[in-house]
């Protein structure tokens, strides 16, 4: 997607502070963090949101979810972390490329 912010990050057209990458996904620091540690995990494949998932994406999502605890530990989040997937405009999704927020550390925002 030529106008997708995250696709541009994947193509190195926009810089990012990557903390992990493999053949299926990348993880980078959020430029507007809401917690001490705030990372975004995105698939290399452009998938708009959870509503666009098909059975062929099962292995990809499983892979991403299995990597997140490892990445959290590498970031010092030994006490726990939060994962969030905003889906659709009504769910707070701003960039329409599936992404998982990984957040943790001191001053963790609550749900009010």
Tab-separated table of N, CA and C in Angstrom:
chain	number	residue	atom	x	y	z
A	1	UNK	N	0.844	-1.174	0.000
A	1	UNK	CA	0.000	0.000	0.000
A	1	UNK	C	0.893	1.242	0.000
A	2	UNK	N	0.832	2.007	-1.049
A	2	UNK	CA	1.748	3.129	-1.218
A	2	UNK	C	1.520	4.260	-0.224
A	3	UNK	N	0.305	4.387	0.341
A	3	UNK	CA	0.042	5.477	1.271
A	3	UNK	C	0.015	5.019	2.730
A	4	UNK	N	0.386	3.785	2.999
A	4	UNK	CA	0.345	3.235	4.355
A	4	UNK	C	1.633	3.595	5.101
A	5	UNK	N	1.484	4.267	6.238
A	5	UNK	CA	2.620	4.675	7.051
A	5	UNK	C	3.492	3.476	7.435
A	6	UNK	N	2.875	2.390	7.876
A	6	UNK	CA	3.658	1.242	8.314
A	6	UNK	C	4.322	0.513	7.142
A	7	UNK	N	3.693	0.505	5.987
A	7	UNK	CA	4.350	-0.070	4.799
A	7	UNK	C	5.576	0.758	4.429
A	8	UNK	N	5.501	2.070	4.611
A	8	UNK	CA	6.657	2.937	4.346
A	8	UNK	C	7.769	2.669	5.351
A	9	UNK	N	7.412	2.388	6.599
A	9	UNK	CA	8.420	2.017	7.596
A	9	UNK	C	9.060	0.685	7.200
A	10	UNK	N	8.246	-0.273	6.779
A	10	UNK	CA	8.777	-1.567	6.340
A	10	UNK	C	9.740	-1.415	5.165
A	11	UNK	N	9.445	-0.472	4.272
A	11	UNK	CA	10.272	-0.247	3.082
A	11	UNK	C	11.454	0.682	3.373
A	12	UNK	N	11.642	1.066	4.630
A	12	UNK	CA	12.704	1.986	5.041
A	12	UNK	C	12.589	3.362	4.382
A	13	UNK	N	11.376	3.735	3.977
A	13	UNK	CA	11.132	5.079	3.460
A	13	UNK	C	10.967	6.066	4.610
A	14	UNK	N	10.570	5.561	5.758
A	14	UNK	CA	10.424	6.345	6.981
A	14	UNK	C	11.251	5.626	8.045
A	15	UNK	N	12.114	6.343	8.766
A	15	UNK	CA	12.940	5.680	9.779
A	15	UNK	C	12.120	5.214	10.971
A	16	UNK	N	12.615	4.166	11.616
A	16	UNK	CA	12.000	3.665	12.842
A	16	UNK	C	13.105	3.129	13.737
A	17	UNK	N	12.811	3.083	15.013
A	17	UNK	CA	13.748	2.539	15.988
A	17	UNK	C	13.354	1.084	16.236
A	18	UNK	N	13.859	0.198	15.387
A	18	UNK	CA	13.484	-1.217	15.442
A	18	UNK	C	14.191	-1.921	16.598
A	19	UNK	N	13.417	-2.763	17.280
A	19	UNK	CA	13.992	-3.556	18.361
A	19	UNK	C	13.988	-5.048	18.014
A	20	UNK	N	13.240	-5.429	16.976
A	20	UNK	CA	13.179	-6.831	16.554
A	20	UNK	C	12.680	-6.868	15.116
A	21	UNK	N	13.188	-7.831	14.366
A	21	UNK	CA	12.620	-8.102	13.048
A	21	UNK	C	12.983	-9.496	12.618
A	22	UNK	N	12.091	-10.087	11.844
A	22	UNK	CA	12.341	-11.373	11.211
A	22	UNK	C	11.617	-11.374	9.872
A	23	UNK	N	11.499	-12.529	9.257
A	23	UNK	CA	10.921	-12.601	7.912
A	23	UNK	C	9.425	-12.313	7.881
A	24	UNK	N	8.766	-12.324	9.045
A	24	UNK	CA	7.317	-12.136	9.074
A	24	UNK	C	6.846	-10.836	9.718
A	25	UNK	N	7.702	-10.213	10.529
A	25	UNK	CA	7.251	-9.065	11.299
A	25	UNK	C	8.406	-8.151	11.679
A	26	UNK	N	8.060	-6.930	12.076
A	26	UNK	CA	9.038	-6.041	12.709
A	26	UNK	C	8.385	-5.457	13.960
A	27	UNK	N	9.234	-5.040	14.892
A	27	UNK	CA	8.779	-4.390	16.117
A	27	UNK	C	9.630	-3.145	16.296
A	28	UNK	N	8.976	-2.021	16.536
A	28	UNK	CA	9.695	-0.763	16.690
A	28	UNK	C	9.048	0.076	17.777
A	29	UNK	N	9.811	1.059	18.265
A	29	UNK	CA	9.328	1.936	19.321
A	29	UNK	C	8.284	2.901	18.766
A	30	UNK	N	7.205	3.068	19.514
A	30	UNK	CA	6.163	4.029	19.156
A	30	UNK	C	6.735	5.435	19.293
A	31	UNK	N	6.499	6.298	18.315
A	31	UNK	CA	7.054	7.657	18.370
A	31	UNK	C	6.287	8.557	19.347
A	32	UNK	N	5.121	8.104	19.791
A	32	UNK	CA	4.324	8.856	20.767
A	32	UNK	C	3.959	7.900	21.906
A	33	UNK	N	4.963	7.484	22.704
A	33	UNK	CA	4.720	6.437	23.698
A	33	UNK	C	3.732	6.843	24.785
A	34	UNK	N	2.897	5.877	25.156
A	34	UNK	CA	1.924	6.061	26.229
A	34	UNK	C	2.351	5.331	27.497
A	35	UNK	N	3.522	4.714	27.486
A	35	UNK	CA	4.068	3.997	28.635
A	35	UNK	C	5.586	4.052	28.529
A	36	UNK	N	6.253	3.665	29.603
A	36	UNK	CA	7.719	3.663	29.607
A	36	UNK	C	8.261	2.846	28.437
A	37	UNK	N	7.700	1.672	28.216
A	37	UNK	CA	8.002	0.860	27.035
A	37	UNK	C	6.723	0.804	26.206
A	38	UNK	N	6.800	1.254	24.973
A	38	UNK	CA	5.642	1.218	24.070
A	38	UNK	C	6.159	0.873	22.675
A	39	UNK	N	5.914	-0.362	22.294
A	39	UNK	CA	6.369	-0.870	21.005
A	39	UNK	C	5.182	-1.195	20.118
A	40	UNK	N	5.425	-1.212	18.822
A	40	UNK	CA	4.429	-1.630	17.844
A	40	UNK	C	4.973	-2.819	17.075
A	41	UNK	N	4.201	-3.893	17.035
A	41	UNK	CA	4.555	-5.082	16.266
A	41	UNK	C	3.652	-5.119	15.040
A	42	UNK	N	4.266	-5.183	13.853
A	42	UNK	CA	3.471	-5.195	12.621
A	42	UNK	C	3.915	-6.342	11.726
A	43	UNK	N	2.957	-6.937	11.014
A	43	UNK	CA	3.344	-7.956	10.036
A	43	UNK	C	3.929	-7.288	8.795
A	44	UNK	N	4.828	-7.984	8.145
A	44	UNK	CA	5.378	-7.449	6.889
A	44	UNK	C	4.304	-7.406	5.806
A	45	UNK	N	3.357	-8.300	5.884
A	45	UNK	CA	2.240	-8.309	4.935
A	45	UNK	C	1.247	-7.218	5.326
A	46	UNK	N	0.774	-6.460	4.354
A	46	UNK	CA	-0.217	-5.438	4.650
A	46	UNK	C	-1.573	-6.109	4.878
A	47	UNK	N	-2.014	-6.052	6.120
A	47	UNK	CA	-3.340	-6.509	6.518
A	47	UNK	C	-3.973	-5.306	7.207
A	48	UNK	N	-5.131	-4.902	6.774
A	48	UNK	CA	-5.743	-3.671	7.265
A	48	UNK	C	-6.025	-3.733	8.766
A	49	UNK	N	-6.666	-4.801	9.226
A	49	UNK	CA	-7.034	-4.902	10.641
A	49	UNK	C	-7.415	-6.345	10.954
A	50	UNK	N	-7.783	-6.592	12.201
A	50	UNK	CA	-8.231	-7.927	12.580
A	50	UNK	C	-9.412	-8.395	11.746
A	51	UNK	N	-10.252	-7.465	11.318
A	51	UNK	CA	-11.428	-7.850	10.535
A	51	UNK	C	-11.067	-8.385	9.156
A	52	UNK	N	-9.842	-8.163	8.719
A	52	UNK	CA	-9.407	-8.620	7.395
A	52	UNK	C	-8.675	-9.963	7.440
A	53	UNK	N	-8.523	-10.537	8.628
A	53	UNK	CA	-7.783	-11.792	8.743
A	53	UNK	C	-8.512	-12.932	8.054
A	54	UNK	N	-7.721	-13.789	7.441
A	54	UNK	CA	-8.218	-14.991	6.771
A	54	UNK	C	-7.508	-16.186	7.393
A	55	UNK	N	-7.995	-17.405	7.151
A	55	UNK	CA	-7.334	-18.587	7.726
A	55	UNK	C	-5.841	-18.681	7.388
A	56	UNK	N	-5.420	-18.175	6.244
A	56	UNK	CA	-3.998	-18.234	5.883
A	56	UNK	C	-3.127	-17.346	6.770
A	57	UNK	N	-3.737	-16.479	7.573
A	57	UNK	CA	-2.983	-15.614	8.485
A	57	UNK	C	-2.786	-16.230	9.869
A	58	UNK	N	-3.357	-17.391	10.118
A	58	UNK	CA	-3.278	-18.005	11.446
A	58	UNK	C	-1.835	-18.195	11.906
A	59	UNK	N	-0.987	-18.731	11.059
A	59	UNK	CA	0.413	-18.979	11.442
A	59	UNK	C	1.139	-17.655	11.694
A	60	UNK	N	0.866	-16.652	10.892
A	60	UNK	CA	1.493	-15.341	11.075
A	60	UNK	C	1.135	-14.751	12.436
A	61	UNK	N	-0.149	-14.742	12.763
A	61	UNK	CA	-0.565	-14.175	14.046
A	61	UNK	C	-0.046	-15.004	15.212
A	62	UNK	N	-0.038	-16.303	15.068
A	62	UNK	CA	0.536	-17.150	16.111
A	62	UNK	C	2.010	-16.831	16.317
A	63	UNK	N	2.728	-16.663	15.236
A	63	UNK	CA	4.148	-16.321	15.312
A	63	UNK	C	4.336	-14.984	16.036
A	64	UNK	N	3.562	-13.981	15.643
A	64	UNK	CA	3.689	-12.663	16.259
A	64	UNK	C	3.418	-12.736	17.764
A	65	UNK	N	2.353	-13.426	18.141
A	65	UNK	CA	1.996	-13.508	19.559
A	65	UNK	C	3.030	-14.284	20.362
A	66	UNK	N	3.666	-15.268	19.761
A	66	UNK	CA	4.714	-16.015	20.469
A	66	UNK	C	5.977	-15.189	20.655
A	67	UNK	N	6.248	-14.260	19.763
A	67	UNK	CA	7.446	-13.432	19.874
A	67	UNK	C	7.307	-12.342	20.929
A	68	UNK	N	6.105	-11.851	21.149
A	68	UNK	CA	5.920	-10.701	22.036
A	68	UNK	C	6.423	-10.927	23.464
A	69	UNK	N	6.187	-12.065	24.111
A	69	UNK	CA	6.751	-12.244	25.460
A	69	UNK	C	8.283	-12.219	25.476
A	70	UNK	N	8.911	-12.757	24.453
A	70	UNK	CA	10.373	-12.726	24.356
A	70	UNK	C	10.862	-11.286	24.223
A	71	UNK	N	10.209	-10.521	23.370
A	71	UNK	CA	10.589	-9.123	23.152
A	71	UNK	C	10.346	-8.319	24.427
A	72	UNK	N	9.242	-8.579	25.104
A	72	UNK	CA	8.946	-7.881	26.361
A	72	UNK	C	10.055	-8.134	27.376
A	73	UNK	N	10.500	-9.376	27.521
A	73	UNK	CA	11.586	-9.684	28.455
A	73	UNK	C	12.861	-8.960	28.052
A	74	UNK	N	13.158	-8.908	26.759
A	74	UNK	CA	14.350	-8.209	26.288
A	74	UNK	C	14.292	-6.715	26.614
A	75	UNK	N	13.094	-6.194	26.735
A	75	UNK	CA	12.899	-4.776	27.058
A	75	UNK	C	12.824	-4.543	28.570
A	76	UNK	N	13.035	-5.597	29.350
A	76	UNK	CA	13.036	-5.462	30.806
A	76	UNK	C	11.675	-5.569	31.458
A	77	UNK	N	10.684	-6.032	30.721
A	77	UNK	CA	9.327	-6.131	31.256
A	77	UNK	C	9.105	-7.500	31.904
A	78	UNK	N	9.878	-7.772	32.952
A	78	UNK	CA	9.807	-9.058	33.641
A	78	UNK	C	8.571	-9.191	34.517
A	79	UNK	N	7.968	-8.075	34.911
A	79	UNK	CA	6.795	-8.091	35.794
A	79	UNK	C	5.485	-8.227	35.027
A	80	UNK	N	5.537	-8.110	33.710
A	80	UNK	CA	4.329	-8.202	32.898
A	80	UNK	C	4.261	-7.083	31.876
A	81	UNK	N	3.286	-7.183	31.015
A	81	UNK	CA	3.114	-6.205	29.946
A	81	UNK	C	1.678	-6.254	29.467
A	82	UNK	N	1.315	-5.277	28.666
A	82	UNK	CA	-0.024	-5.198	28.081
A	82	UNK	C	0.095	-5.264	26.566
A	83	UNK	N	-0.847	-5.949	25.936
A	83	UNK	CA	-0.947	-5.939	24.476
A	83	UNK	C	-2.325	-5.385	24.110
A	84	UNK	N	-2.347	-4.570	23.074
A	84	UNK	CA	-3.593	-3.950	22.620
A	84	UNK	C	-3.619	-3.996	21.099
A	85	UNK	N	-4.768	-4.366	20.564
A	85	UNK	CA	-4.995	-4.283	19.117
A	85	UNK	C	-6.248	-3.435	18.908
A	86	UNK	N	-6.065	-2.228	18.406
A	86	UNK	CA	-7.204	-1.382	18.064
A	86	UNK	C	-7.701	-1.820	16.686
A	87	UNK	N	-9.013	-1.972	16.559
A	87	UNK	CA	-9.572	-2.473	15.306
A	87	UNK	C	-10.660	-1.539	14.801
A	88	UNK	N	-10.422	-0.965	13.641
A	88	UNK	CA	-11.384	-0.065	13.020
A	88	UNK	C	-11.384	1.311	13.662
A	89	UNK	N	-11.955	2.243	12.947
A	89	UNK	CA	-12.001	3.626	13.420
A	89	UNK	C	-12.701	3.721	14.767
A	90	UNK	N	-13.805	3.008	14.939
A	90	UNK	CA	-14.539	3.023	16.195
A	90	UNK	C	-13.780	2.383	17.344
A	91	UNK	N	-12.788	1.559	17.026
A	91	UNK	CA	-11.959	0.914	18.038
A	91	UNK	C	-10.663	1.655	18.303
A	92	UNK	N	-10.514	2.830	17.718
A	92	UNK	CA	-9.334	3.646	17.970
A	92	UNK	C	-8.178	3.412	17.018
A	93	UNK	N	-8.390	2.621	15.966
A	93	UNK	CA	-7.303	2.375	15.018
A	93	UNK	C	-7.078	3.630	14.175
A	94	UNK	N	-5.825	4.065	14.120
A	94	UNK	CA	-5.472	5.271	13.361
A	94	UNK	C	-4.716	4.902	12.088
A	95	UNK	N	-3.773	3.967	12.204
A	95	UNK	CA	-3.033	3.488	11.033
A	95	UNK	C	-3.665	2.162	10.625
A	96	UNK	N	-4.127	2.092	9.398
A	96	UNK	CA	-4.868	0.917	8.943
A	96	UNK	C	-3.949	-0.124	8.319
A	97	UNK	N	-3.075	-0.613	9.182
A	97	UNK	CA	-2.178	-1.750	8.945
A	97	UNK	C	-2.159	-2.442	10.298
A	98	UNK	N	-2.581	-3.685	10.346
A	98	UNK	CA	-2.666	-4.409	11.602
A	98	UNK	C	-1.418	-4.194	12.433
A	99	UNK	N	-1.583	-3.867	13.709
A	99	UNK	CA	-0.451	-3.703	14.612
A	99	UNK	C	-0.873	-4.020	16.034
A	100	UNK	N	0.093	-4.514	16.781
A	100	UNK	CA	-0.123	-4.875	18.175
A	100	UNK	C	0.741	-3.947	19.024
A	101	UNK	N	0.102	-3.233	19.939
A	101	UNK	CA	0.835	-2.409	20.893
A	101	UNK	C	1.334	-3.318	22.008
A	102	UNK	N	2.601	-3.208	22.351
A	102	UNK	CA	3.183	-3.898	23.497
A	102	UNK	C	3.645	-2.805	24.445
A	103	UNK	N	3.065	-2.779	25.638
A	103	UNK	CA	3.319	-1.679	26.567
A	103	UNK	C	3.644	-2.218	27.952
A	104	UNK	N	4.479	-1.479	28.684
A	104	UNK	CA	4.784	-1.868	30.045
A	104	UNK	C	5.721	-0.894	30.723
A	105	UNK	N	6.079	-1.235	31.949
A	105	UNK	CA	6.982	-0.393	32.722
A	105	UNK	C	6.238	0.505	33.676
A	106	UNK	N	6.969	1.432	34.254
A	106	UNK	CA	6.371	2.395	35.185
A	106	UNK	C	5.372	3.296	34.462
A	107	UNK	N	4.480	3.867	35.248
A	107	UNK	CA	3.491	4.827	34.737
A	107	UNK	C	2.634	4.252	33.619
A	108	UNK	N	2.252	3.006	33.787
A	108	UNK	CA	1.397	2.344	32.814
A	108	UNK	C	0.005	2.972	32.830
A	109	UNK	N	-0.495	3.394	31.687
A	109	UNK	CA	-1.823	4.000	31.686
A	109	UNK	C	-2.883	2.963	32.051
A	110	UNK	N	-3.911	3.407	32.748
A	110	UNK	CA	-5.003	2.512	33.104
A	110	UNK	C	-6.168	2.676	32.152
A	111	UNK	N	-7.162	1.857	32.361
A	111	UNK	CA	-8.390	1.962	31.588
A	111	UNK	C	-9.419	2.646	32.465
A	112	UNK	N	-9.846	3.840	32.062
A	112	UNK	CA	-10.856	4.568	32.825
A	112	UNK	C	-12.180	4.563	32.117
